[in-house]
PDB file of C-alpha atoms and ligand atoms in Angstrom:
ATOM      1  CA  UNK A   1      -7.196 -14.270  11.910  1.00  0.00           C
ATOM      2  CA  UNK A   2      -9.817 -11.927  13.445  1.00  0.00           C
ATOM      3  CA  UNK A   3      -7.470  -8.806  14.231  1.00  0.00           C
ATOM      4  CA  UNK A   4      -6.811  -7.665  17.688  1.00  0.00           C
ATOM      5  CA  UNK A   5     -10.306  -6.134  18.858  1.00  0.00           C
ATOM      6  CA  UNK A   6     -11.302  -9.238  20.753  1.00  0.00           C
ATOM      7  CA  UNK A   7      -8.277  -9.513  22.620  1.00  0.00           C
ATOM      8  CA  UNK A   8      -8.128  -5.868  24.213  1.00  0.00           C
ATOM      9  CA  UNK A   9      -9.911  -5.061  27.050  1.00  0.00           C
ATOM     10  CA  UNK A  10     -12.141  -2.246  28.090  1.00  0.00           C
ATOM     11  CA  UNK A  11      -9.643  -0.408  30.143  1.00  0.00           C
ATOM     12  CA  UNK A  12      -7.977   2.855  30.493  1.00  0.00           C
ATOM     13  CA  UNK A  13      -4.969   1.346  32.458  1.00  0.00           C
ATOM     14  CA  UNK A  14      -1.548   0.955  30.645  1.00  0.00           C
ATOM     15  CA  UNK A  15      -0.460  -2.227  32.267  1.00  0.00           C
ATOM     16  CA  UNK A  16      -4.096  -4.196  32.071  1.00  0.00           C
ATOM     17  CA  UNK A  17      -3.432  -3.540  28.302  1.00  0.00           C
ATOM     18  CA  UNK A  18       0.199  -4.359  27.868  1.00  0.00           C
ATOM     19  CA  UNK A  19      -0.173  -7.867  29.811  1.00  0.00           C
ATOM     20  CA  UNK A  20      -3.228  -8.786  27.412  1.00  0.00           C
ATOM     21  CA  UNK A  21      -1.206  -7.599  24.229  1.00  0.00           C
ATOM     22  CA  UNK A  22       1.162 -10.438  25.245  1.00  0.00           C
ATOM     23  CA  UNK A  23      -1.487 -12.969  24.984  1.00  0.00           C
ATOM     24  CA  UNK A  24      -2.654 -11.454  21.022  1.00  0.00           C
ATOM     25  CA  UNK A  25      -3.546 -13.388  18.279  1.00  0.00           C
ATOM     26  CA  UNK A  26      -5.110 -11.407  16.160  1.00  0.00           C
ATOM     27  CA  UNK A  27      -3.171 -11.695  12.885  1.00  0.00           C
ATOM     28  CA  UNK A  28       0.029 -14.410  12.319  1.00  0.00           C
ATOM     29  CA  UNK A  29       3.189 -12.803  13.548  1.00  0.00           C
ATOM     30  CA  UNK A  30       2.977 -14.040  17.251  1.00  0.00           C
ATOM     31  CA  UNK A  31       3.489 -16.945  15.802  1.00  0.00           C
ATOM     32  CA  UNK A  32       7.151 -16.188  14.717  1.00  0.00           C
ATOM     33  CA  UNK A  33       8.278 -13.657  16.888  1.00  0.00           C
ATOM     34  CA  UNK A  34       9.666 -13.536  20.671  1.00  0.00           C
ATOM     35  CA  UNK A  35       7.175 -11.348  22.278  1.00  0.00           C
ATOM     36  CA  UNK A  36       4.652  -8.599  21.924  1.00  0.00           C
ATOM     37  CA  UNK A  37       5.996  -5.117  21.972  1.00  0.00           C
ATOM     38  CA  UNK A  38       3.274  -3.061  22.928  1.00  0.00           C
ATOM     39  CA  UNK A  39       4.357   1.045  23.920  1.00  0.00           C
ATOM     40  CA  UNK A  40       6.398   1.990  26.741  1.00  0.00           C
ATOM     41  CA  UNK A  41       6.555   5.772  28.534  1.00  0.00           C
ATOM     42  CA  UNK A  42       4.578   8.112  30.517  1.00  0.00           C
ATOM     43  CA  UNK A  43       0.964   7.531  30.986  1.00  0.00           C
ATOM     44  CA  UNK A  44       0.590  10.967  30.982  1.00  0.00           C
ATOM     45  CA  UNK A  45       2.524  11.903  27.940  1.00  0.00           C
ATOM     46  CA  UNK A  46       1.624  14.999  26.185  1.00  0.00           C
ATOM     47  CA  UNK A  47       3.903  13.746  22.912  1.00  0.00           C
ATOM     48  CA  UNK A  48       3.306   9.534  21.563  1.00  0.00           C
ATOM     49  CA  UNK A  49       5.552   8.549  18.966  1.00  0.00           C
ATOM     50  CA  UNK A  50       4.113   5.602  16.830  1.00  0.00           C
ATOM     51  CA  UNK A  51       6.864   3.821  14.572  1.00  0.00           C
ATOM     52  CA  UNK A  52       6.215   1.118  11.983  1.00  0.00           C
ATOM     53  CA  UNK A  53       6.950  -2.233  13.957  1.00  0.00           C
ATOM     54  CA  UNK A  54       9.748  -3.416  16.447  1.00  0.00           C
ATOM     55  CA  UNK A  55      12.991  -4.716  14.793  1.00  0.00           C
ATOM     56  CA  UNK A  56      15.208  -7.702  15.642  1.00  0.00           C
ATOM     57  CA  UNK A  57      16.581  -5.830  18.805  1.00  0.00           C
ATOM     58  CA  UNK A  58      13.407  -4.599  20.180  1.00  0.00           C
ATOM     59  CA  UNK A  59      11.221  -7.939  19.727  1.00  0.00           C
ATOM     60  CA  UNK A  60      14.277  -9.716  22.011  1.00  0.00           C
ATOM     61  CA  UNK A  61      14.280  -7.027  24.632  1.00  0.00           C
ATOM     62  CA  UNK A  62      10.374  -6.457  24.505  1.00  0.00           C
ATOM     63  CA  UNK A  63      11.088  -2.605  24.291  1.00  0.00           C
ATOM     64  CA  UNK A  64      10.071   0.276  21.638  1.00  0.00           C
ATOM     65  CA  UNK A  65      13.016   2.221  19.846  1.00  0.00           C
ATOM     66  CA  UNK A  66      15.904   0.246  21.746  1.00  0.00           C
ATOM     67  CA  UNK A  67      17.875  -0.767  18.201  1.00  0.00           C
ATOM     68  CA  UNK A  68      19.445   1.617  15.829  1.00  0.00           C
ATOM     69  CA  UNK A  69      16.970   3.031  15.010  1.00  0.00           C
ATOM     70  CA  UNK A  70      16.050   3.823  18.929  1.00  0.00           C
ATOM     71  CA  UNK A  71      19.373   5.316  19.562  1.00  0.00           C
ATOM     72  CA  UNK A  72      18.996   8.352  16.447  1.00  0.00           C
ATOM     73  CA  UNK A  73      15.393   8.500  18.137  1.00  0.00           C
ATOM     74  CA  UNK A  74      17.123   9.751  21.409  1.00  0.00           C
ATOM     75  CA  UNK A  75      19.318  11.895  19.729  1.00  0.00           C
ATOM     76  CA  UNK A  76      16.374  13.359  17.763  1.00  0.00           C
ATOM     77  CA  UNK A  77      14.887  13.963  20.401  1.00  0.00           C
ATOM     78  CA  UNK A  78      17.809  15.638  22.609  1.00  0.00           C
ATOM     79  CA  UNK A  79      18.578  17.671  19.408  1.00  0.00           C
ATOM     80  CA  UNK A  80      14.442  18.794  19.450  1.00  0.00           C
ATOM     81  CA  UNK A  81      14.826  19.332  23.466  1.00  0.00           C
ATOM     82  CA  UNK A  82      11.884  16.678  23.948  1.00  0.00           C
ATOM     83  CA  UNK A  83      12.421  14.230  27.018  1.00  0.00           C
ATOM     84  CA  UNK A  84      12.028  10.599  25.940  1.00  0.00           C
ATOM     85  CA  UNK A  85      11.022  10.042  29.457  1.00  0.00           C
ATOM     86  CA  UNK A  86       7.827  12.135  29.739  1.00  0.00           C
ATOM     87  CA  UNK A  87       6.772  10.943  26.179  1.00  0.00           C
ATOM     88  CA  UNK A  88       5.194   7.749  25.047  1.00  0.00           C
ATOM     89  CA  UNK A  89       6.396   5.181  22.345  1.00  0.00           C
ATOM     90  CA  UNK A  90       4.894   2.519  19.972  1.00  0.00           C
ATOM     91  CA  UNK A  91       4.555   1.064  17.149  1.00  0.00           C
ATOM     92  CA  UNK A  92       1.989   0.183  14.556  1.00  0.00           C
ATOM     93  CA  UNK A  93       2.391  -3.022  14.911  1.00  0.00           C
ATOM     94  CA  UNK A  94       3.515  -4.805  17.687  1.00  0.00           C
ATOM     95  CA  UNK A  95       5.045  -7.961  16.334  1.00  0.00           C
ATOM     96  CA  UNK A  96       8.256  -8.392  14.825  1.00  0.00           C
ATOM     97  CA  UNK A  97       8.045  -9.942  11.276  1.00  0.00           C
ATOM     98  CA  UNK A  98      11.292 -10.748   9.321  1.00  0.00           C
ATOM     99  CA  UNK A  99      12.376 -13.584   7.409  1.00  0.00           C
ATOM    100  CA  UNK A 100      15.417 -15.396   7.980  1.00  0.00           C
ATOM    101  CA  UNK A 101      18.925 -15.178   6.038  1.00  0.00           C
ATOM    102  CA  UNK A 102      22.118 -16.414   6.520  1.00  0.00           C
ATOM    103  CA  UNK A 103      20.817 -19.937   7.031  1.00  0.00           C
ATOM    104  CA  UNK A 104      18.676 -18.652   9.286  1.00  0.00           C
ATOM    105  CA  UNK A 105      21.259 -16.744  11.830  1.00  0.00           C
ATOM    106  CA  UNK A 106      19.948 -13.317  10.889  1.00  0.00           C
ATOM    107  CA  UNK A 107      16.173 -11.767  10.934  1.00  0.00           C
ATOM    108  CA  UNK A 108      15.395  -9.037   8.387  1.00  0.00           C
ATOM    109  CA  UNK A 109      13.160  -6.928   8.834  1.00  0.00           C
ATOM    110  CA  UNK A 110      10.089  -7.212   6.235  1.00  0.00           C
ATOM    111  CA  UNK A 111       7.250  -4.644   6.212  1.00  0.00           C
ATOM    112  CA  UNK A 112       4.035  -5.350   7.624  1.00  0.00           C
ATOM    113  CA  UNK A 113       1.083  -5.558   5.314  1.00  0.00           C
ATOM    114  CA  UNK A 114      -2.084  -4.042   5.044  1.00  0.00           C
ATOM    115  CA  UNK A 115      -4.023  -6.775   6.897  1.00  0.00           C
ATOM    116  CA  UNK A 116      -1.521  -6.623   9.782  1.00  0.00           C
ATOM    117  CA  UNK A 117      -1.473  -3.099  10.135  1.00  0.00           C
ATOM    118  CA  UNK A 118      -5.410  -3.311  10.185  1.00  0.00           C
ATOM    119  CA  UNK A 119      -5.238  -6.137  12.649  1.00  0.00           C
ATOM    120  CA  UNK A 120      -3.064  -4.160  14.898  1.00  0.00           C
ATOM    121  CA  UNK A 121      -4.925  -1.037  15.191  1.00  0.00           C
ATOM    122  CA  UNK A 122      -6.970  -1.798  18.223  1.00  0.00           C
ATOM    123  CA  UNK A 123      -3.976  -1.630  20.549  1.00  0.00           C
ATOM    124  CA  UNK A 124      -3.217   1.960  18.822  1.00  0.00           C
ATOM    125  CA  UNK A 125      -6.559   3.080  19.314  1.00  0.00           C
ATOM    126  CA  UNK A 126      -6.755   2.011  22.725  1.00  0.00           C
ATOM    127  CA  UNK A 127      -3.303   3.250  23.641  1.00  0.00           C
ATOM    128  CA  UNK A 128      -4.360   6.345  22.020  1.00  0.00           C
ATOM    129  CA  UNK A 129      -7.554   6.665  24.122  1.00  0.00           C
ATOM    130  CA  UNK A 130      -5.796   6.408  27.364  1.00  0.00           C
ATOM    131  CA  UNK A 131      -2.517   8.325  27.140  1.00  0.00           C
ATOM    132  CA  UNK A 132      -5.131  10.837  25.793  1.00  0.00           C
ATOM    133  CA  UNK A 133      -1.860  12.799  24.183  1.00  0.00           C
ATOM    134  CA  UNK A 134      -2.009  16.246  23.056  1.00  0.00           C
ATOM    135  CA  UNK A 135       0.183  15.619  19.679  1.00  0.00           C
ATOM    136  CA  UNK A 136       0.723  11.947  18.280  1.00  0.00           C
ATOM    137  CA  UNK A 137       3.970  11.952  16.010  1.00  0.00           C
ATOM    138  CA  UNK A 138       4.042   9.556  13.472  1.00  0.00           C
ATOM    139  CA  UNK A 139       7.432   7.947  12.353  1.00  0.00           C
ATOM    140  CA  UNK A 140       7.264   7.050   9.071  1.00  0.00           C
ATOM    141  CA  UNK A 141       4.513   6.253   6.466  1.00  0.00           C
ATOM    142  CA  UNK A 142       3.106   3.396   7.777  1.00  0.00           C
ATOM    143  CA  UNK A 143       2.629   5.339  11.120  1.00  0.00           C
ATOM    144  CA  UNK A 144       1.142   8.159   9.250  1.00  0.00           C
ATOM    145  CA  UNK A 145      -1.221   6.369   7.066  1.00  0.00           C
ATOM    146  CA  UNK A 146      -2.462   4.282   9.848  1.00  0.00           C
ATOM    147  CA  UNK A 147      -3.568   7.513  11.791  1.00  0.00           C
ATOM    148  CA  UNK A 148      -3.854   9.856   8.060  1.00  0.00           C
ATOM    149  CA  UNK A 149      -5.222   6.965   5.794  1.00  0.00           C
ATOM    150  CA  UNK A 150      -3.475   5.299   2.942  1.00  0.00           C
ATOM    151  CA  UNK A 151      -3.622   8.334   0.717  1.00  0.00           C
ATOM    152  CA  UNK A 152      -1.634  10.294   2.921  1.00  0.00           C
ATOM    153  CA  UNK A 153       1.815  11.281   1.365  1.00  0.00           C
ATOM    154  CA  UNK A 154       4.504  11.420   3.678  1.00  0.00           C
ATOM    155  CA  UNK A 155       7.047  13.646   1.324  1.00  0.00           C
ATOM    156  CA  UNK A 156       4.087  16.159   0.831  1.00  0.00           C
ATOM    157  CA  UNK A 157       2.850  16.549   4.109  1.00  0.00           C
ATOM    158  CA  UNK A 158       5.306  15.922   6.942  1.00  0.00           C
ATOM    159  CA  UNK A 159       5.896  18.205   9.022  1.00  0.00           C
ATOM    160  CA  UNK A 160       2.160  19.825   8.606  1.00  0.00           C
ATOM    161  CA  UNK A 161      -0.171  19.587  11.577  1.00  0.00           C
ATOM    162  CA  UNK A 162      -3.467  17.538  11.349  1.00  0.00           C
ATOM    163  CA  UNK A 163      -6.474  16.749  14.281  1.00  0.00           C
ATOM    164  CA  UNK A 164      -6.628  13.474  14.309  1.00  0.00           C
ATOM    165  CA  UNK A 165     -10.779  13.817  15.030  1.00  0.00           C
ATOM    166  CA  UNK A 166     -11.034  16.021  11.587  1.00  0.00           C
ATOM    167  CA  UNK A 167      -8.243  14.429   9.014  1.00  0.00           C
ATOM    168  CA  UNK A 168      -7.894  10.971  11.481  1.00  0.00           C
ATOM    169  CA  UNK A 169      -8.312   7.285   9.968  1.00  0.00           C
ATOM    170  CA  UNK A 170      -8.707   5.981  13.168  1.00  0.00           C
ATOM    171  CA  UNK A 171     -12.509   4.993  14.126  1.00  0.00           C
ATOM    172  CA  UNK A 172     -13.349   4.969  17.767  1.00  0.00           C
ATOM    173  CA  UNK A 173     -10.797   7.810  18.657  1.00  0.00           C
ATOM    174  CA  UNK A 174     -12.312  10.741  20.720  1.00  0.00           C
ATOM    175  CA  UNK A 175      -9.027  11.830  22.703  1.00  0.00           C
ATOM    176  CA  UNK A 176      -8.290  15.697  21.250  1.00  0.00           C
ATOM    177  CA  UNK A 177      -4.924  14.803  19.419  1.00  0.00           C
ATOM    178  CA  UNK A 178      -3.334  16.277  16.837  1.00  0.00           C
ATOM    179  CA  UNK A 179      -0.916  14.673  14.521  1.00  0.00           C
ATOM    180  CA  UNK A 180       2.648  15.413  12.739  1.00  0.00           C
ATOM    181  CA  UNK A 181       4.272  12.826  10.360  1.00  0.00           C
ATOM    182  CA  UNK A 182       7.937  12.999   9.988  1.00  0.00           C
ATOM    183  CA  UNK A 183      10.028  10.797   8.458  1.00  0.00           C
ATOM    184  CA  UNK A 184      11.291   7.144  10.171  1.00  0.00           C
ATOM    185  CA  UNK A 185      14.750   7.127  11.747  1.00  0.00           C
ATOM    186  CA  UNK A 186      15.535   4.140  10.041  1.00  0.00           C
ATOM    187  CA  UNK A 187      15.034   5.907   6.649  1.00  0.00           C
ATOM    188  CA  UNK A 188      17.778   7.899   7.801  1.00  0.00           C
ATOM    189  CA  UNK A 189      19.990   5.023   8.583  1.00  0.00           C
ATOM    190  CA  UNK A 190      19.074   3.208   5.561  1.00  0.00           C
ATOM    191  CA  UNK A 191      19.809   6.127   3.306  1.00  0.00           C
ATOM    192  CA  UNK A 192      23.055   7.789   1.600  1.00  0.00           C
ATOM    193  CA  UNK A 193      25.115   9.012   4.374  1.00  0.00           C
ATOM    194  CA  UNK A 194      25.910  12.054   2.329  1.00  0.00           C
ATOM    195  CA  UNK A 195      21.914  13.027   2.839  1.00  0.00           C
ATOM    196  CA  UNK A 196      22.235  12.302   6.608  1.00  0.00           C
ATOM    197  CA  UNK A 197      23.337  15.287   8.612  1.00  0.00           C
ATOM    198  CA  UNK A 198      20.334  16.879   6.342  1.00  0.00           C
ATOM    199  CA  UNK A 199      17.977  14.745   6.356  1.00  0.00           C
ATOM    200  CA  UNK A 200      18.887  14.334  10.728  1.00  0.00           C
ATOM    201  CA  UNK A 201      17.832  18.294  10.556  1.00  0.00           C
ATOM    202  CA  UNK A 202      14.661  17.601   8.887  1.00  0.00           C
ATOM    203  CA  UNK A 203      13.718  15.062  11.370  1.00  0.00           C
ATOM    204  CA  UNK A 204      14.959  17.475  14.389  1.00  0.00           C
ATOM    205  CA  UNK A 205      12.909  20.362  12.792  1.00  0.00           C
ATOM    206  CA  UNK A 206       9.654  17.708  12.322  1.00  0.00           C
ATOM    207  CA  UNK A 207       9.830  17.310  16.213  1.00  0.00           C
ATOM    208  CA  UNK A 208       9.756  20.783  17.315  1.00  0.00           C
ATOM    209  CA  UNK A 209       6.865  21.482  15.465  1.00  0.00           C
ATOM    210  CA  UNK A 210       5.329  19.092  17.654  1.00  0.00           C
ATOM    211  CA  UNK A 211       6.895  19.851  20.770  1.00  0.00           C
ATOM    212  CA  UNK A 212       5.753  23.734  20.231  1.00  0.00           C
ATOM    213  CA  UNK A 213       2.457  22.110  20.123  1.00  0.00           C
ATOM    214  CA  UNK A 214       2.185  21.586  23.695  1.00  0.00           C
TER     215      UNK A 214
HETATM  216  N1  URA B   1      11.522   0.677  14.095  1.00  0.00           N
HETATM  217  C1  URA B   1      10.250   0.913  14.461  1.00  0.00           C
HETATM  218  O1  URA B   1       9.419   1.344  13.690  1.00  0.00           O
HETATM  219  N2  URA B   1       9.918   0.635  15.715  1.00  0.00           N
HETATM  220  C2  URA B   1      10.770   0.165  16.618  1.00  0.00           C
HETATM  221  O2  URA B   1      10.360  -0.044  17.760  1.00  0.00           O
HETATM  222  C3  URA B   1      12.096  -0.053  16.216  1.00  0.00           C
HETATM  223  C4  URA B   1      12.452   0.208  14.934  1.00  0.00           C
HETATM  224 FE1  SF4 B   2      -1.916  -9.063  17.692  1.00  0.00          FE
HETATM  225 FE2  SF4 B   2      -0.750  -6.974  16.536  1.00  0.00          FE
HETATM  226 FE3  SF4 B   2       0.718  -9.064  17.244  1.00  0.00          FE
HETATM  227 FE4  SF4 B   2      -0.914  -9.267  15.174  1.00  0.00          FE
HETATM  228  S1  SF4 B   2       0.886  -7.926  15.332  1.00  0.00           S
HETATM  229  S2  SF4 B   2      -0.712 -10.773  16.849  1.00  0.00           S
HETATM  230  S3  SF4 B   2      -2.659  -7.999  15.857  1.00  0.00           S
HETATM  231  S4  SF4 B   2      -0.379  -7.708  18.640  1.00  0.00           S
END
């Protein structure tokens, strides 16, 4: 598959570039999921969040963060005193890709791979380029080492604030941005609940450093 680049357009508008994200083909997971999820928000966010990849809930409603993981997102945020609605939200990736278990009632999440996440990158780079945000938070390592690079250590350096012109991986990004990586909500939800009130704080405390960014 060629990766997205062919399919975006040369736009600055929002909705021109979510309607031609539907029609993507640029790596194989169309081909299994529902729908493209491409970001949702405020075209003139001064905060984007970029996750991993929509889960099982999000590919059937076509919408960023609505799951589980969605919900500790909002209360993240309410906790950090940042309002979902002025902010922007996507994802590495915008397909879904799972495999099936449970003779084949339930989708589990798998990770995207290196070639998808490559693949993908034009939509980030283009949503990126028109939000034009002041700070990009990244949720999770494959968020941060698709902006950072693949060396980029999430338990070393979240929290820390990069430019994303300087210490970016991104090629073809001019917008000003700067960049905080923070750990995934679904980390959270996936880990010991004994770590979680902590590990919530963490998150919380990730998020006002890049709210007091702006
Ligand atoms: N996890 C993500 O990374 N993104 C979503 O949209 C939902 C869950
Ligand atoms: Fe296109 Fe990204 Fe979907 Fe692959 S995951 S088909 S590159 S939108």
């Amino acid at each position: 598959a060629p990766g997205a680049q062919e399919f975006v357009p040369d736009t600055h508008d929002l909705k021109v570039l979510a309607d031609a994200a539907r029609g993507c083909r640029g790596c194989d997971l169309y081909q299994d999921a529902d729908q493209t999820v491409f970001g949702a928000g405020s075209a003139r966010a001064r905060i984007m969040f970029v996750g991993e990849q929509p889960g099982d809930q999000e590919d059937r409603a076509g919408a960023p963060f609505v799951g589980p993981a969605g919900k500790l997102l909002d209360k993240a945020l309410a906790a950090a005193d940042i309002d979902r609605t002025t902010t922007y939200v996507t994802n590495a990736v915008k397909h879904f890709k799972f495999t099936r278990a449970d003779g084949g009632k339930r989708r589990i999440h798998k990770k995207p791979g290196r070639t998808e996440i490559v693949a993908c990158t034009p939509w980030l780079t283009a949503e990126i380029e028109t939000v034009r945000p002041e700070v990009v938070v990244c949720l999770g390592a494959t968020a941060a080492q698709t902006l950072l690079g693949t060396s980029f250590r999430l338990t070393e350096h979240r929290g820390e604030v990069f430019d994303l012109g300087t210490d970016g991986a991104l090629s073809g990004v001019t917008a000003p941005t700067r960049v905080v990586a923070t750990i995934h909500p679904s980390a959270l939800l996936r880990g010991p609940s004994e770590d979680r009130a902590q590990g919530f704080d963490a998150l919380v405390a990730d998020l006002r450093v890049a709210a007091e960014l702006i």
